[in-house]
PDB file of C-alpha atoms in Angstrom:
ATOM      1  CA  UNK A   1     139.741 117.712 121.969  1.00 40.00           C
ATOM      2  CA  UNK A   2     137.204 114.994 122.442  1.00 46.00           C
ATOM      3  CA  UNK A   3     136.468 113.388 118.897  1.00 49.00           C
ATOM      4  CA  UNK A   4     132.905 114.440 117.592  1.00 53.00           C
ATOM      5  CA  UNK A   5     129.877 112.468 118.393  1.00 53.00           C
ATOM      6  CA  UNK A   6     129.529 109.817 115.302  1.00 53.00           C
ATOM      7  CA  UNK A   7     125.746 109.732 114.853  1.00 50.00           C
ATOM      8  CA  UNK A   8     123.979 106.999 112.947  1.00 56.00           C
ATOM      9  CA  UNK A   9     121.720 107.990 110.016  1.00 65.00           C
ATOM     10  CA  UNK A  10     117.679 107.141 110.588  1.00 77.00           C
ATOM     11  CA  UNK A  11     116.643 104.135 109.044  1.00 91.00           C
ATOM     12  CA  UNK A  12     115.085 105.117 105.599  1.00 92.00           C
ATOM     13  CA  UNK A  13     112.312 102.928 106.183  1.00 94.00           C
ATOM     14  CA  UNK A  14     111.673 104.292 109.644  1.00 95.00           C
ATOM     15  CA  UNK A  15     111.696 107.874 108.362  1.00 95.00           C
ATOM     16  CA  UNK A  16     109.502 107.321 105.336  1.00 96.00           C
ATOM     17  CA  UNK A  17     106.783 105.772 107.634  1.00 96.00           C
ATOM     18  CA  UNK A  18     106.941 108.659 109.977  1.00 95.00           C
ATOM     19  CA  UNK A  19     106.785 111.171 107.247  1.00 96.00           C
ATOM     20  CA  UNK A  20     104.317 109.491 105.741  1.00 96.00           C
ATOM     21  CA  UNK A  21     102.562 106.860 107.189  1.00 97.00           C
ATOM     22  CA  UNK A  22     104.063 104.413 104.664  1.00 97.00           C
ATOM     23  CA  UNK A  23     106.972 102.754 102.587  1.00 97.00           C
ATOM     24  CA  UNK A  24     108.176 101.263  99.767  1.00 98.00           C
ATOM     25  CA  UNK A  25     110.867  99.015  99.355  1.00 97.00           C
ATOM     26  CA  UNK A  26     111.663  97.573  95.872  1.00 97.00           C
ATOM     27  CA  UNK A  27     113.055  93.805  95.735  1.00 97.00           C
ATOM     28  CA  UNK A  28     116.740  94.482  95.699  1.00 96.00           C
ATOM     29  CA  UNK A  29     116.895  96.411  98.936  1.00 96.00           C
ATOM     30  CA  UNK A  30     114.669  94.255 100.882  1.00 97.00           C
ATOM     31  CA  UNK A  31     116.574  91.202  99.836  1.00 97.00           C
ATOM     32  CA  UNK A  32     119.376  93.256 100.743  1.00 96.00           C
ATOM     33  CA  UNK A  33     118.161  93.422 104.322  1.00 96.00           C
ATOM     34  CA  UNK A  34     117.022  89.930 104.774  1.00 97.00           C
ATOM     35  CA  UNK A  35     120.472  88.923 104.718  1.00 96.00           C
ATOM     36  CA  UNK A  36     120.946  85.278 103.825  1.00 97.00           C
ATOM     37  CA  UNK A  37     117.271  84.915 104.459  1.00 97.00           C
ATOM     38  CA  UNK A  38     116.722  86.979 101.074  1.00 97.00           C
ATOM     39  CA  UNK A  39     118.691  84.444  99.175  1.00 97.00           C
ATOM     40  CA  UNK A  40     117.835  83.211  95.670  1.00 96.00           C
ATOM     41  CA  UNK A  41     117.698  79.842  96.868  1.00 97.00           C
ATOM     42  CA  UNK A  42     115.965  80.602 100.234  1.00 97.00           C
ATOM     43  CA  UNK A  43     113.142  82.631  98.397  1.00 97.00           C
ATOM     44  CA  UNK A  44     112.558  79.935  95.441  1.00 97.00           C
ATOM     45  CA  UNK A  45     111.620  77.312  98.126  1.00 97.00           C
ATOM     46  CA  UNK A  46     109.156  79.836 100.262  1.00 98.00           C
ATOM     47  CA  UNK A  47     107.645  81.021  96.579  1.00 98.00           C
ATOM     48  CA  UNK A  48     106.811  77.682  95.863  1.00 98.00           C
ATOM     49  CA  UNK A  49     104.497  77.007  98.888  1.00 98.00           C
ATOM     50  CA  UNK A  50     102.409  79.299  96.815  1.00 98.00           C
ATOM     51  CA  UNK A  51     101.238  76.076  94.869  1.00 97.00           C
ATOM     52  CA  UNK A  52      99.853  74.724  97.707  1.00 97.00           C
ATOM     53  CA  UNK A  53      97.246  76.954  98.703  1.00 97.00           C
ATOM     54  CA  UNK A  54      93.880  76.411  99.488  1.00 92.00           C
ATOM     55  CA  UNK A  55      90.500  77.972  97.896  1.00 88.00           C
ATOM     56  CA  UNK A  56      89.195  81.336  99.799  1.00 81.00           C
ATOM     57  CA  UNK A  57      85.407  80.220 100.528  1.00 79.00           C
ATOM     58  CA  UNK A  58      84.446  83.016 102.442  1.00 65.00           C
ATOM     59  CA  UNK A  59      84.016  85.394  99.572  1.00 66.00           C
ATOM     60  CA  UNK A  60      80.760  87.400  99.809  1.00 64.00           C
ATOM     61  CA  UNK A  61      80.943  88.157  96.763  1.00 69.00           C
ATOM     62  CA  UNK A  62      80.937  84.208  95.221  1.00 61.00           C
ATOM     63  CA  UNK A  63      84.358  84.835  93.913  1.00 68.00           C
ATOM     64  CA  UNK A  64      86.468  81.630  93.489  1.00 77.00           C
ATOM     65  CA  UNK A  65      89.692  83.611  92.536  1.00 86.00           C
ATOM     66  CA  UNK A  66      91.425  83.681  95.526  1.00 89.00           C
ATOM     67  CA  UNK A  67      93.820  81.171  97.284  1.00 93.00           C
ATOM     68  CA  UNK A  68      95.093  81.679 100.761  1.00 94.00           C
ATOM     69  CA  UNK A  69      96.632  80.231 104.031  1.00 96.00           C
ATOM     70  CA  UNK A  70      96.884  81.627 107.162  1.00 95.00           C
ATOM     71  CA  UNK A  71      99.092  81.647 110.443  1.00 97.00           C
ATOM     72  CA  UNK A  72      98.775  83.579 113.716  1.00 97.00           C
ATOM     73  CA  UNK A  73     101.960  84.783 116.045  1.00 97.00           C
ATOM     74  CA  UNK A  74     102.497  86.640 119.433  1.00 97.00           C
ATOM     75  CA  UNK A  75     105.430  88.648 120.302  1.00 97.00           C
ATOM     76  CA  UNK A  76     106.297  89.596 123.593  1.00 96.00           C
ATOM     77  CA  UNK A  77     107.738  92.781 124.861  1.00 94.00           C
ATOM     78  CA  UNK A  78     111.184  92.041 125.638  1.00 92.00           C
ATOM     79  CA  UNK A  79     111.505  88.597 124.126  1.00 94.00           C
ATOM     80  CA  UNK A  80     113.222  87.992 120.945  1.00 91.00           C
ATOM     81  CA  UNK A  81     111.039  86.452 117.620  1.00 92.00           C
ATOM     82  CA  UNK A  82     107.253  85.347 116.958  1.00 95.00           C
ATOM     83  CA  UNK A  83     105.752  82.503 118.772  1.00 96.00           C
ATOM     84  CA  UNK A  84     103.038  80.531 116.564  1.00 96.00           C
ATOM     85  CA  UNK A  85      99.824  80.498 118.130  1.00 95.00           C
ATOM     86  CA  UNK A  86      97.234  77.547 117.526  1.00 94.00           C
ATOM     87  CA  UNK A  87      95.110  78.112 114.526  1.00 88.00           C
ATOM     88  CA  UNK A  88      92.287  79.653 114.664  1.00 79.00           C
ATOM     89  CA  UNK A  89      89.901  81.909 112.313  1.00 80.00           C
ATOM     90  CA  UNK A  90      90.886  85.645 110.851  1.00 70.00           C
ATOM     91  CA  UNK A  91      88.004  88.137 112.039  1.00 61.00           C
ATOM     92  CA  UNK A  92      87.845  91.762 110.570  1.00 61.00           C
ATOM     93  CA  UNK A  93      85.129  93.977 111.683  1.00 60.00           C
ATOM     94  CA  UNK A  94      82.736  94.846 108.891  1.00 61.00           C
ATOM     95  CA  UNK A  95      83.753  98.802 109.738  1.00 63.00           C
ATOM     96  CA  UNK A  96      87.217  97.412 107.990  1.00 54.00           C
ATOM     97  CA  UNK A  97      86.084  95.085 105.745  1.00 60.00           C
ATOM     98  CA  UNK A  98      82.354  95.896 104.089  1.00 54.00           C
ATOM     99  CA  UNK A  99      82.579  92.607 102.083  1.00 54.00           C
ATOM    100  CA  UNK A 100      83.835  89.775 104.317  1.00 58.00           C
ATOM    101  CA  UNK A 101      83.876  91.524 107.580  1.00 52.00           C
ATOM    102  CA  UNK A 102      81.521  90.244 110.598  1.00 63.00           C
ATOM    103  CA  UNK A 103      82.662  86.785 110.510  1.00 70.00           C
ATOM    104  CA  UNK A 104      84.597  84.244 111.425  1.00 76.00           C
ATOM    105  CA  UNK A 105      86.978  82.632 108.645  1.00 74.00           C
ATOM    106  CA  UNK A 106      88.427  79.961 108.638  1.00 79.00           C
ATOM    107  CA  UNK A 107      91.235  79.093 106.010  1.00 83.00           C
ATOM    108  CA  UNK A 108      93.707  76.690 106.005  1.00 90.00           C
ATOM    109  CA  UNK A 109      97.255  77.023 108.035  1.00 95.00           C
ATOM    110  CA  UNK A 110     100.068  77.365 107.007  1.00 97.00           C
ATOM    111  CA  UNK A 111     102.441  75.174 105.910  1.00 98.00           C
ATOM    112  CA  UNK A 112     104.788  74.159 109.599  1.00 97.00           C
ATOM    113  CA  UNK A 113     107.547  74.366 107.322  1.00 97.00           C
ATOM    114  CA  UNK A 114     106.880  77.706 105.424  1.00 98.00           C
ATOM    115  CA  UNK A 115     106.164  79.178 109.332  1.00 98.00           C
ATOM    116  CA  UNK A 116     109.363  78.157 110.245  1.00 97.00           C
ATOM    117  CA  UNK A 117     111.133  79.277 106.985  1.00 98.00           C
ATOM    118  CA  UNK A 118     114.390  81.539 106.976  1.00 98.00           C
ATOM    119  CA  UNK A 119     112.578  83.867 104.778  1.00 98.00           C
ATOM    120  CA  UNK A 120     109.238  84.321 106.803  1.00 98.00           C
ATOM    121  CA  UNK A 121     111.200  84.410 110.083  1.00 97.00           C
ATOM    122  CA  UNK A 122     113.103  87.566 108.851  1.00 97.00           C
ATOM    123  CA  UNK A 123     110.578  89.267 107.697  1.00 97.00           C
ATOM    124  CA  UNK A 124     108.668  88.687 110.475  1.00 97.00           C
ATOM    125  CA  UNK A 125     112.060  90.390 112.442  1.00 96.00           C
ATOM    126  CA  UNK A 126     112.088  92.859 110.018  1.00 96.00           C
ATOM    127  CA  UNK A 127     108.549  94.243 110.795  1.00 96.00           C
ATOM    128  CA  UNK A 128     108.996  93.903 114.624  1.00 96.00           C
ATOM    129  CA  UNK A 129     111.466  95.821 114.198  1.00 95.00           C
ATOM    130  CA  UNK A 130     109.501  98.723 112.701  1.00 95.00           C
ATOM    131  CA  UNK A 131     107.066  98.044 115.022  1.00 95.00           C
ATOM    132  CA  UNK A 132     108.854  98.154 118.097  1.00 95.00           C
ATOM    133  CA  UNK A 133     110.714 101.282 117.081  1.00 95.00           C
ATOM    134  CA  UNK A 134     107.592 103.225 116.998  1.00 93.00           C
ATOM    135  CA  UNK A 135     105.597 101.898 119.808  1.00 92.00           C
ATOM    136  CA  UNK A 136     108.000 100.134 122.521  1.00 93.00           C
ATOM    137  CA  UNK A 137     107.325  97.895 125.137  1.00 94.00           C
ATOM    138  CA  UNK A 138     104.204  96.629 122.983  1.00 96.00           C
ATOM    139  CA  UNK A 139     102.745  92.853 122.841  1.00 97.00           C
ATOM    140  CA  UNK A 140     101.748  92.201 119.641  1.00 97.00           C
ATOM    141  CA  UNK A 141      99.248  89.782 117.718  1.00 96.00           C
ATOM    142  CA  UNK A 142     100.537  88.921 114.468  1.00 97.00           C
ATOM    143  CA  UNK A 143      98.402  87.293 111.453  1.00 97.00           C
ATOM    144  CA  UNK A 144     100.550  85.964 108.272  1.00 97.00           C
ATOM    145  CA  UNK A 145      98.751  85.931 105.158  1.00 97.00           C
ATOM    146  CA  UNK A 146      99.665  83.851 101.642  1.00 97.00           C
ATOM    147  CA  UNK A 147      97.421  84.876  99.308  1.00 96.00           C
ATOM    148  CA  UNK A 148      97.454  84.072  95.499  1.00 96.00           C
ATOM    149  CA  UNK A 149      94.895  85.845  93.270  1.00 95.00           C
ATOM    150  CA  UNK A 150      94.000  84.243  90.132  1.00 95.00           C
ATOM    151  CA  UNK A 151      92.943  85.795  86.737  1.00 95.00           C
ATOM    152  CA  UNK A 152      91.198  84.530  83.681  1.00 93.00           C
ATOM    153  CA  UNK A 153      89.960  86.181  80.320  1.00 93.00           C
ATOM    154  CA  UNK A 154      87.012  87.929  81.084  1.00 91.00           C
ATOM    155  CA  UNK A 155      87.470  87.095  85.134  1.00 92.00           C
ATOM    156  CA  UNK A 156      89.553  89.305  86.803  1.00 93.00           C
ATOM    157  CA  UNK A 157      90.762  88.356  89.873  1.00 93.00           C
ATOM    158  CA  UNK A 158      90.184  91.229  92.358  1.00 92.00           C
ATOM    159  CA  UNK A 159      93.271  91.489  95.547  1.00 92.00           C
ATOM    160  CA  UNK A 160      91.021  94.095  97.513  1.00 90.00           C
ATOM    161  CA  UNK A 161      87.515  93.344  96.895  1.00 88.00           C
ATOM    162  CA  UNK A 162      86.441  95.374  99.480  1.00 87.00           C
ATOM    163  CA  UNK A 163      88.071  98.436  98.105  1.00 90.00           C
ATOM    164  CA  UNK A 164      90.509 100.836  99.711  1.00 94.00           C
ATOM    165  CA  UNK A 165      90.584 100.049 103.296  1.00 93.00           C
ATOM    166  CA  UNK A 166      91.879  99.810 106.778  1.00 94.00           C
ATOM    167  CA  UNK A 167      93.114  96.805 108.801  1.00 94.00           C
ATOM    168  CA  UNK A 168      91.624  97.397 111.653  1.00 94.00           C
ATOM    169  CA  UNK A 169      95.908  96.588 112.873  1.00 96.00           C
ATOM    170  CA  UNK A 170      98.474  98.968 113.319  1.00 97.00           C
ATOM    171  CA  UNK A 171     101.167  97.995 110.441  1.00 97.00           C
ATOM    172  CA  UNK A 172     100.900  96.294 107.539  1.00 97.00           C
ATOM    173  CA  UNK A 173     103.676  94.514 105.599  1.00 98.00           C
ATOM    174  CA  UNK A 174     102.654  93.590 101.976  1.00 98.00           C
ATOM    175  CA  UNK A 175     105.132  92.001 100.000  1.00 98.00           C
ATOM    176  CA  UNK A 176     105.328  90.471  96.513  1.00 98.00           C
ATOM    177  CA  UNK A 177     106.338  87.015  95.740  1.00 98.00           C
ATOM    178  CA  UNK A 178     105.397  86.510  92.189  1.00 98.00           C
ATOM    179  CA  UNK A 179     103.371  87.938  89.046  1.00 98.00           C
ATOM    180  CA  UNK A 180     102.609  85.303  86.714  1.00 97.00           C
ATOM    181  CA  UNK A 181     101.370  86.766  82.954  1.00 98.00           C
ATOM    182  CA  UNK A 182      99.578  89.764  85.031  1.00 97.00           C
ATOM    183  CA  UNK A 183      98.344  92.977  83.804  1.00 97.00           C
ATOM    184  CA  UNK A 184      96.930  95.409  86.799  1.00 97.00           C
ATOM    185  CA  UNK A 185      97.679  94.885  90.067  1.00 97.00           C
ATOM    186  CA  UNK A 186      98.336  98.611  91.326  1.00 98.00           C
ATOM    187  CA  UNK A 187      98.543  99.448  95.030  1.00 98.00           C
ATOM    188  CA  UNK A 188      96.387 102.593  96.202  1.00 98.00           C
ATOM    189  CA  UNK A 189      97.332 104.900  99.372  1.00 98.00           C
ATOM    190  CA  UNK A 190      94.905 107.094 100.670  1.00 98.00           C
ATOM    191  CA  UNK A 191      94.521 108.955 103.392  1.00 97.00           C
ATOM    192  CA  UNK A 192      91.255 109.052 105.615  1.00 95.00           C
ATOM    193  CA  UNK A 193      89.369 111.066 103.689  1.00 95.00           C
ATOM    194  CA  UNK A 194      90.168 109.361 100.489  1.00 93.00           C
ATOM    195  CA  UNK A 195      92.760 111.897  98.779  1.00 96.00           C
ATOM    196  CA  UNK A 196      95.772 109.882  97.167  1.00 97.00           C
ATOM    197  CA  UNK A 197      98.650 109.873  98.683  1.00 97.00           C
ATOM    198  CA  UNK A 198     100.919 107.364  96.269  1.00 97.00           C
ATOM    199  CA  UNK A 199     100.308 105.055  93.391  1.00 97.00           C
ATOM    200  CA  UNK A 200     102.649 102.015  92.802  1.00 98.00           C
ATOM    201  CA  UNK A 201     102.892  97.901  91.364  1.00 98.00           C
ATOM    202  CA  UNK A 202     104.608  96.065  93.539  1.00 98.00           C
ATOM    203  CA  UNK A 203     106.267  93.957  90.271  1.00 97.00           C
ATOM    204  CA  UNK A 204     109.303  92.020  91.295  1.00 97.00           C
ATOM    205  CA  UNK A 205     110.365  89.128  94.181  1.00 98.00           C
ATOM    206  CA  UNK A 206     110.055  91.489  97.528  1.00 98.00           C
ATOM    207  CA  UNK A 207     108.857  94.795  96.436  1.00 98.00           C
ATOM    208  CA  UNK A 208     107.308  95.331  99.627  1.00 98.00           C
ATOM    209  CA  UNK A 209     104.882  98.108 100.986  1.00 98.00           C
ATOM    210  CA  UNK A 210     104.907  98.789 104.755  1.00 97.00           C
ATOM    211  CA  UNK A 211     101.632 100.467 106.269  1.00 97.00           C
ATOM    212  CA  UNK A 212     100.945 102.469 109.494  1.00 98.00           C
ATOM    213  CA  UNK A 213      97.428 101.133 108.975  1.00 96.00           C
ATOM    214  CA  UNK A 214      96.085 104.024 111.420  1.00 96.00           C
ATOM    215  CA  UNK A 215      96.853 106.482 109.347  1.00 97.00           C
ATOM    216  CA  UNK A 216      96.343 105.435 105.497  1.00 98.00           C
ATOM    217  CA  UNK A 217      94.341 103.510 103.428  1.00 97.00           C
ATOM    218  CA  UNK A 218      95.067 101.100 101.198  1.00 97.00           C
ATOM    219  CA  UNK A 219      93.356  99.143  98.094  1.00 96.00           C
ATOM    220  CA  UNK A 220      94.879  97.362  94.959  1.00 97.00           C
ATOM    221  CA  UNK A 221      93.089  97.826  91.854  1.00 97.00           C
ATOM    222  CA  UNK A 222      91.981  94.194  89.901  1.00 96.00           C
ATOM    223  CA  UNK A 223      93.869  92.082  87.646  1.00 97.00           C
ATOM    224  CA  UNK A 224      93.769  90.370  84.343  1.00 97.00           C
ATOM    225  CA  UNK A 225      95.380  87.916  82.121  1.00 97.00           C
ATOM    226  CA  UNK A 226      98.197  89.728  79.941  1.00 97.00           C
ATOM    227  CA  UNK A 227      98.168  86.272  77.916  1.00 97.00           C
ATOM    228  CA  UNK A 228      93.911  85.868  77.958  1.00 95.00           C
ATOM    229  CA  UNK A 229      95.699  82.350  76.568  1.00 95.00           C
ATOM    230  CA  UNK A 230      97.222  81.436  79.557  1.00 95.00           C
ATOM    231  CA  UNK A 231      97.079  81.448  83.931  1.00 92.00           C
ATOM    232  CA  UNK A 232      97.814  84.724  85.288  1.00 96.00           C
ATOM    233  CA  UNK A 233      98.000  84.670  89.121  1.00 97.00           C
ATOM    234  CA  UNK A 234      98.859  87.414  91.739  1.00 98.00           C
ATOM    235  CA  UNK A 235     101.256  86.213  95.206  1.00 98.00           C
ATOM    236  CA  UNK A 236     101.393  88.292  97.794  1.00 98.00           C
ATOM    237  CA  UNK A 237     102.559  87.362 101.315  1.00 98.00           C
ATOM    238  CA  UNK A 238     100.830  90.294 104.191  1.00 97.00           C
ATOM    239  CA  UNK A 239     101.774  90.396 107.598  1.00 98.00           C
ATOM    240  CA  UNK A 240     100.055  92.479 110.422  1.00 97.00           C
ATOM    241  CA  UNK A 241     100.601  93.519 113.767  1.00 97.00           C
ATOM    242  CA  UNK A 242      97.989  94.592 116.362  1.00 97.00           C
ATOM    243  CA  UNK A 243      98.890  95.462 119.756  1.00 96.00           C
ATOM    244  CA  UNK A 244      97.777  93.505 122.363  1.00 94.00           C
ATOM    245  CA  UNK A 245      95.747  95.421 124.911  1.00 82.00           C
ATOM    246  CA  UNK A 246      96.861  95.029 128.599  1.00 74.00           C
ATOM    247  CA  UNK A 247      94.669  91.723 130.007  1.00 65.00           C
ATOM    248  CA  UNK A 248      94.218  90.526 126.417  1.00 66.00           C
ATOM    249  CA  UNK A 249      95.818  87.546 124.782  1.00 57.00           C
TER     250      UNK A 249
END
């Protein structure tokens, strides 16, 4: 007799998302499946480009509590990684984001050196990698967010000012890279209509939440000091991919 047919388990990730339409992964497993990439060492020198960010100014809303950079990618449909793209501005549609949406922002790039980084680059594979497994043979455009949101007593700092919300992409990956003397800070899924479909804090290095940004919402409620004596900041890295329509890009 012919030995059985060994068939590989689905990917827990995979499966969750198309259950669900989303995923969590705490720190452990995600550093886990960044491989040397997910390092301590690795991830300390990414975490601290997080000092180095530059003031949000596009904030409808006057805010002055959030710091950010920005980087843009393409990846083609049968060739390996991201390429970086020049820089240019973010651009959400108000439809997807009622605060900041309709215009053209402009924030600073990131780092070369944080772009090129072991830990970005696999997480940047890691995504694809969802990505392509649910819609092959795609080009996609990818947009890199660092984003730290800062807290004082009596400010809070507010991650989603525009409230629960869609992308306007078709995944999300939002990962955490550091909660510094923070008290709030919980992610939201919802689906269209606004029922709740999860609660969760991303708390530690890597807890990351993956999004099929077509079919749930998502919002993170504000944060606050747990020390009103001293900083309290929020760092969160989000990466999105949008497919790239046949003639475009």
């Amino acid at each position: 007799m012919s030995a059985a047919l060994q068939v590989s388990p689905p990917d827990p990730l995979l499966a969750a998302i198309e259950a669900q339409g989303f995923a969590l992964l705490r720190g452990a497993e995600m550093a886990a499946r960044l491989g040397p990439a997910g390092a301590p060492a690795e991830l300390d020198a990414f975490a601290a480009s997080w000092e180095r960010l530059e003031t949000d100014r596009f904030m409808a809303d006057g805010g002055r509590y959030r710091r950010r950079r920005h980087a843009n990618f393409t990846a083609r449909a049968g060739q390996p990684g991201h390429v970086r793209g020049p820089h240019r501005p973010h651009f959400q549609a108000v439809v997807h984001n009622s605060l900041n949406g309709g215009v053209e922002r402009w924030f600073g790039p990131m780092e070369d050196a944080v772009a090129a980084s072991a830990p970005l680059q696999a997480l940047l594979a890691l995504g694809r990698g969802v990505a392509d497994a649910r819609s092959p043979r795609t080009d996609w455009f990818v947009e890199v967010h660092q984003f730290r949101i800062e807290a004082a007593a009596g400010a809070p700092g507010f991650p989603t000012p525009e409230g629960v919300h869609h992308d306007g992409v078709d995944y999300v990956l939002i990962g955490m890279i550091a909660r510094t003397n923070l008290a709030g800070g919980e992610t939201l899924v919802t689906d269209d209509a606004g029922d709740a479909l999860a609660r969760f804090t991303l708390l530690d290095r890597l807890d990351c939440a993956f999004m099929d940004d077509r079919r749930v919402m998502h919002g993170v409620t504000p944060v606050q000091p747990a020390d009103p004596a001293l900083p309290s900041c929020r760092d969160v890295l989000v990466i999105t991919w949008k497919r790239i329509a046949p003639g475009e890009g």
